[in-house]
Amino acid sequence: MKLALLLVVSLLMSVSAMAQSLTVSGRVTDKTGGGLPGVTVLLKGTTTAAPTDVEGNYSLSVPNGTGTLVYSFIGYIPQEVAINNRSTINVTLAADQQTLEEVVVVGYGTQRAEAVTGSVASISAEEITKVPSGNITQALQGRLPGVEFTQSSSQPGASMQIRIRGTRSISGGNDPLVVLDGIPFPGAISDINPNDINSIDILKDASATAIYGSRGANGVILITTKSGKAGQKPQVSYNGFHGVKEVFAKYDMMSGPELFALRQAAGQFKGQLGVDEAEGVDTDWQDMLYKTGITSSHDIGVSGGTEQGRYSFSVGYFEDEGVIPTQQFTRYSVRGSLDQGIGKRFRVGFTTYNNYNLTEGNNVGLYNILSLSPLASPYNADGTLKRTIKMPLDETWLYTRDMLESGGLDDLWLSQTRAFATYNTIYGEVQIPGVEGLKYRANLGLNYRQSQGGAYTGAGINAIDPMTFSSASVSNAQTTNWTIENLLTYDRTFAGKHNVNVVGLYSASQEQYDRSRIAGRDIPSDAFQFYNLGRAAEEITVNPDEQQYSKWGLLSWMGRAMYSYDDRYMISATVRSDGSSRLAPGHQWNTYPAVSVGWNIARESFMEDVSLVNMLKLRVGYGQTSNQAIPPYSTLGLLQTRPYNFGPDDFATGYYVTQLPNPQLGWEYSNTWNYGLDFAILNNRLTGTVEYYVTNTDDILLSLGLPPTSGVNSYTANIGATQNKGLELSLNGVILDNLNGWTWEAGVNVYGNRNKIVSLASGAGEDRNNWLFVGHPVNVIYDFEKVGLWQEEDPYRSILEPGGNAGMIKVKYTGGYNPDGTPVRQINADDRQILNANPDFQGGFNTRVGYKGFDLTAVAAFQSGGILNSTLYGAQGYLNMLSGRRGNVDVDYWTPENTGAKYPNPAGIRSGDNPKYASTLGYFDASYLKIRTITLGYNFQSSNWLQKVGISNLRFYATAQNPFVLFSPYHRESGMDPETNSYADQNVAVTSGTPSRLLTIGTNTPSTRNYLVGLNVTF
C-alpha cells in the first residue's frame, strides 16, 4: 500500500513538472527591426541555451515559467529579461560599439564575420549604390580585393568579365558561380537589377567554395536580394536616377591636312586624291555619328511583415541608350518574395525574379567610320549625303547619325535581341520535433530563359553596290534549368560557449539548352524585316554549325560541420562529392575535402589589457575543388558534314571526324592554401584584412589542336597544370566620427596575382600557336619587343635588318655576337618575346565625407603594370597603316626632320599593308587610376513636414561617372579611356594572330562620361 501511494505521488509530481515546463520563442532584432542571427539566448544560471536563426528567431524550452533569459551577441549590449510565464518574448538589442560585426552569407547559412574561417569578401547594398548603375559588375569594379572586373564590351547592357584570384583553366571555364537567393543562377548577370540587391558575398578560397563543389571552382558570388522584415509595417520605396552620356574621348584620328601630309611622307599615295576627296577638306566623321546618350533607372518596391512572415515586391525599369545611334539596352524587371511561418515549426516561401531585356543596335560598328578619309566631303553638290565615299583604293558605304535616327534606316538596318527570363525558388522548412536545433529544408529552383535575335539589312544598305540583295536572319535560344536541394541542419549552442552547426545536403540539377538560326536573302518587302524568312526570293540558309543543343546534369552530396568555442577557436570542415554528366563514364564522380581554422587572438586573456586591439583573428584554410566547365559532349567524337557532287543533279552528304573522343576525360583539380589575418584597432576605427593564397590546378581541361596530318582538328583532354598565388590587403577607416557634425570614412584595397603555367601536354615547354608557355602566365603576348626606331647612325642595321631603313621599328635582338661584337644573324622569328600581360597589382579606393545632411562620395579603381593591347594602333586594326590609304590614327611618325618620333617612317619597309613589326605599336603600359564615380548627396533630416506626408527617408544626389583618368600612358597618348572593350577577335579588321581570350581595345563603342541626378524616397 505504501509503495503504491509512493508511485502515485511520484507520478503526480512528474505530471506537475511536465505541466510547468514552458517553450519560449520570439525574435531578437536591432534598432532598425532587422533580425539578428547568431544571438545566444541563455537561461541564466543553467547551460540551457539556443541561438537565433538567420531571421533572429529562437525557441527555447525552460523547466518552468520563472527564471531569466540572457540575450548576448558580440557588438551589442547583453540584455536580461524575466520570463514571467510568457511563451513569446521579443527583444531589441542596443549596439555596444561603433562598428557592428557583420553577418555574411557563407553558402547554405550565415555566420558573423568574426566567426568566418574562409576567405569571404562582402559588400552591402549601401556600398553598391554608391555607383549608380544598371549593371552589378560596373558597380563592383575596384571594390573587392582579389576580384577583378574587366570590361569585355563597351556596348549598352554588356557585363564585365569576372575573375576571382586569377585564371586557373586555359580552355575550361574561369567564370565564377553566381548564386541568387541560395540557388545557382543560370542567367546573365546583367539580368539582375542592382536595386533589388541587399548584399553580395564573394567566396574566394577553396575552404569557402567547396560547399558548392565543382560549380564553385572559380569562386562563388552569393547575391541576396532585399526582403521585408517580420513585424515591419508596409513600406513603399522609390529609387531612381536619370542622366546623360557623352563620349569620354573620340578615337584619335588624323585631320584632313594631317592625312594629306602623311601621304606625302609615305610616298605610296603621294599627291593622290580619291574621287570624293579634295585637298583642304577636313571632315570629322565621328562628330557626324555620335549622339548624346541617356541612361535612366526607376524602381518601386513594397515590403513589410507580420509577426511570423515577411514580404517584398518590386518592379524596375532601366534604359541605357548609347552614344552610337540605335545602340540601346532596356530591361524590365519584376521581383517578389514571401516568407511565412506556420505555427512554431514550419516555414514556407518563394522568391521569383523575372525580367525582359531588349538589346538593339549591335550591327552598327565604328570601323568603317574611322577608316573614312577626312579629306572627303560627305555631301554632294546639291547638299545631299553621298551614298559611298571613294578614296584612292577603297570605297566605303556612308552612314551618319541623322541617317540612322531619322533617315529611314531605323527600319531598314536593324539588329535586336529580345530575352525573357524567370528565376524562381520555392522552399519549405520544418523544425524537427524532439531535437532542439535540428531542421530540414527543401529548395526547388525552376528557371527559364528565352531569347530571340533578329537582324535585317535592306537592299544596298551597308554595301557598295546599291543592288545588293536585302538579307535577314532570326535566331532563337532557350535554356531550362531546375535544381532541387535537400538540407538537414543542426545548429545549437551548448553552455553558452560551444556553438555547433552541421549541414547535410543532397542536390540534383539539370540544364537543357537549344538554339537555332536561319537566314535568307532578297526579302520581298522591307515591311517583312526578319519576320517571315520563308518568303525570301533567294536562298534560305540553315547552317548546321549554327544549330545547337545540349543537356547536362549534376548530382551532389555534401556535409559541413562548423564548431566555435567561446568565439575564440573555430574550425570548419566540408566534404563534397559531385557527379557530372559532362565527363566520361568511370570518371564522372569526385569527392574532395576542405578544412579551415580560426583563432580570435584578441579574445584571449593575455590580450585583455591591450586596449589598442579590438579584434585580431588568424585564419588558415585548405581545400580542393574541381572544374567540369567544358562544353557537354566533349568526351565524344564530333562529326562535320561535307557535300559531294556527282554531276549536276546528283550529290551526297558525307561526314568526317573533327574531334576525337576521349573515354578518359575527367575532372580538373585545384588545391588551395589560404592564410588570412583580420584585425580591428583604435576602438574599431581601423579595420582590415591581409590574405595570402596559393592555388595549384592539375589535370587542366584543354582542347588540344592536332596537326593536319592527323585528319582531325582537336580533342579535349586533361593536360597540364597552372599555379596562382597572390597577396590581398583591404583597409577601412573612420577618420572623423561626428566631429562638429563632420564624418569621414575611407577604404582601400590592393591585390596582386601571380599566375603561371606549370606544365603542358606531353611535357612540352610551349605551344606557340596558342601563346602558351611553361613558366609564364596564361595571358601573355608572344611577339617582338619594340625598343625604339632605327636611326641613321645606329650600327649593325644592315646585319640585323637587311634592306632596312632609318625610321623603321627596331625590335629586341636575342641572338649571339661574333668576337668582334657584330650580331651573328639577322632578326627572325626566334627573337619574339614572351611578354607578361598581367598587371603587377590592382585595386581601388573609396571615401565618404559627410556634414550633417550632406555627403560627398568618391570611388576609384586602379592598376599598375601589365600590357594593354590597343588594336587601334597595332597591325590588326588596319587604322595605323601609315600609308595614307584611309583614315589613320593621329600619331607622331618619323621623318628626316623628326627623328625623335615614336612611330615609324611611313616610307619604310612594310609587311603587307602595315609597317614591318607594326603589331608592336599596339602595346602600352596598362597602368591607370580611374575615378569611377563622384557623388554629392543630401539626406533630409527628420522633420514635421516629412512626417506629415508619411516620408521616412528622402535623399537627392548628383553623380559624375567616369569623370577623369590619371597616370595612364595610353590616356596620355590617345586621350581615351584605358579600359579594354573587346576580345582579341572582335572589333578588328584581322581576327587572326592574337588568341581570342586576351582582352584588347578595339573599335567598339567609345567609353562615356555620365552625369546623373537621383532620388531615393521611402514612405
PDB file of C-alpha atoms in Angstrom, residues 24 82 135 188 239 241 249 272 295 322 361 366 375 387 465 470 502 505 511 589 649 668 703 730 783 847 852 1012:
ATOM      1  CA  VAL A  24       9.657  30.330 -25.013  1.00  0.00           C
ATOM      2  CA  ALA A  82      12.417  37.811 -16.827  1.00  0.00           C
ATOM      3  CA  ASN A 135      24.681  46.503 -64.011  1.00  0.00           C
ATOM      4  CA  ALA A 188      23.311  36.582 -67.446  1.00  0.00           C
ATOM      5  CA  ASN A 239      14.816  54.648 -56.193  1.00  0.00           C
ATOM      6  CA  PHE A 241      18.137  58.222 -61.476  1.00  0.00           C
ATOM      7  CA  ALA A 249      37.090  60.848 -75.861  1.00  0.00           C
ATOM      8  CA  GLN A 272      46.769  61.208-104.872  1.00  0.00           C
ATOM      9  CA  THR A 295      20.544  56.440 -69.002  1.00  0.00           C
ATOM     10  CA  GLY A 322      24.280  54.570 -76.248  1.00  0.00           C
ATOM     11  CA  GLY A 361      21.996  48.185 -82.493  1.00  0.00           C
ATOM     12  CA  LEU A 366      32.735  52.071 -85.839  1.00  0.00           C
ATOM     13  CA  LEU A 375      39.805  64.619 -96.947  1.00  0.00           C
ATOM     14  CA  ARG A 387      25.976  57.131-100.641  1.00  0.00           C
ATOM     15  CA  ASP A 465      26.660  48.013-104.782  1.00  0.00           C
ATOM     16  CA  SER A 470      18.479  42.542 -98.738  1.00  0.00           C
ATOM     17  CA  VAL A 502      26.209  20.875 -39.096  1.00  0.00           C
ATOM     18  CA  LEU A 505      22.978  18.344 -48.466  1.00  0.00           C
ATOM     19  CA  GLU A 511      20.090  22.179 -67.674  1.00  0.00           C
ATOM     20  CA  TRP A 589      32.419  11.338 -59.757  1.00  0.00           C
ATOM     21  CA  ASP A 649      21.821  16.584-110.443  1.00  0.00           C
ATOM     22  CA  GLU A 668      40.269  19.357 -63.398  1.00  0.00           C
ATOM     23  CA  SER A 703      41.055  21.461 -76.179  1.00  0.00           C
ATOM     24  CA  SER A 730      41.999  45.731 -47.561  1.00  0.00           C
ATOM     25  CA  ASP A 783      55.594  38.960 -80.251  1.00  0.00           C
ATOM     26  CA  THR A 847      35.905  57.716 -49.459  1.00  0.00           C
ATOM     27  CA  LYS A 852      25.048  66.992 -41.284  1.00  0.00           C
ATOM     28  CA  LEU A1012      23.168  61.647 -63.269  1.00  0.00           C
TER      29      LEU A1012
END
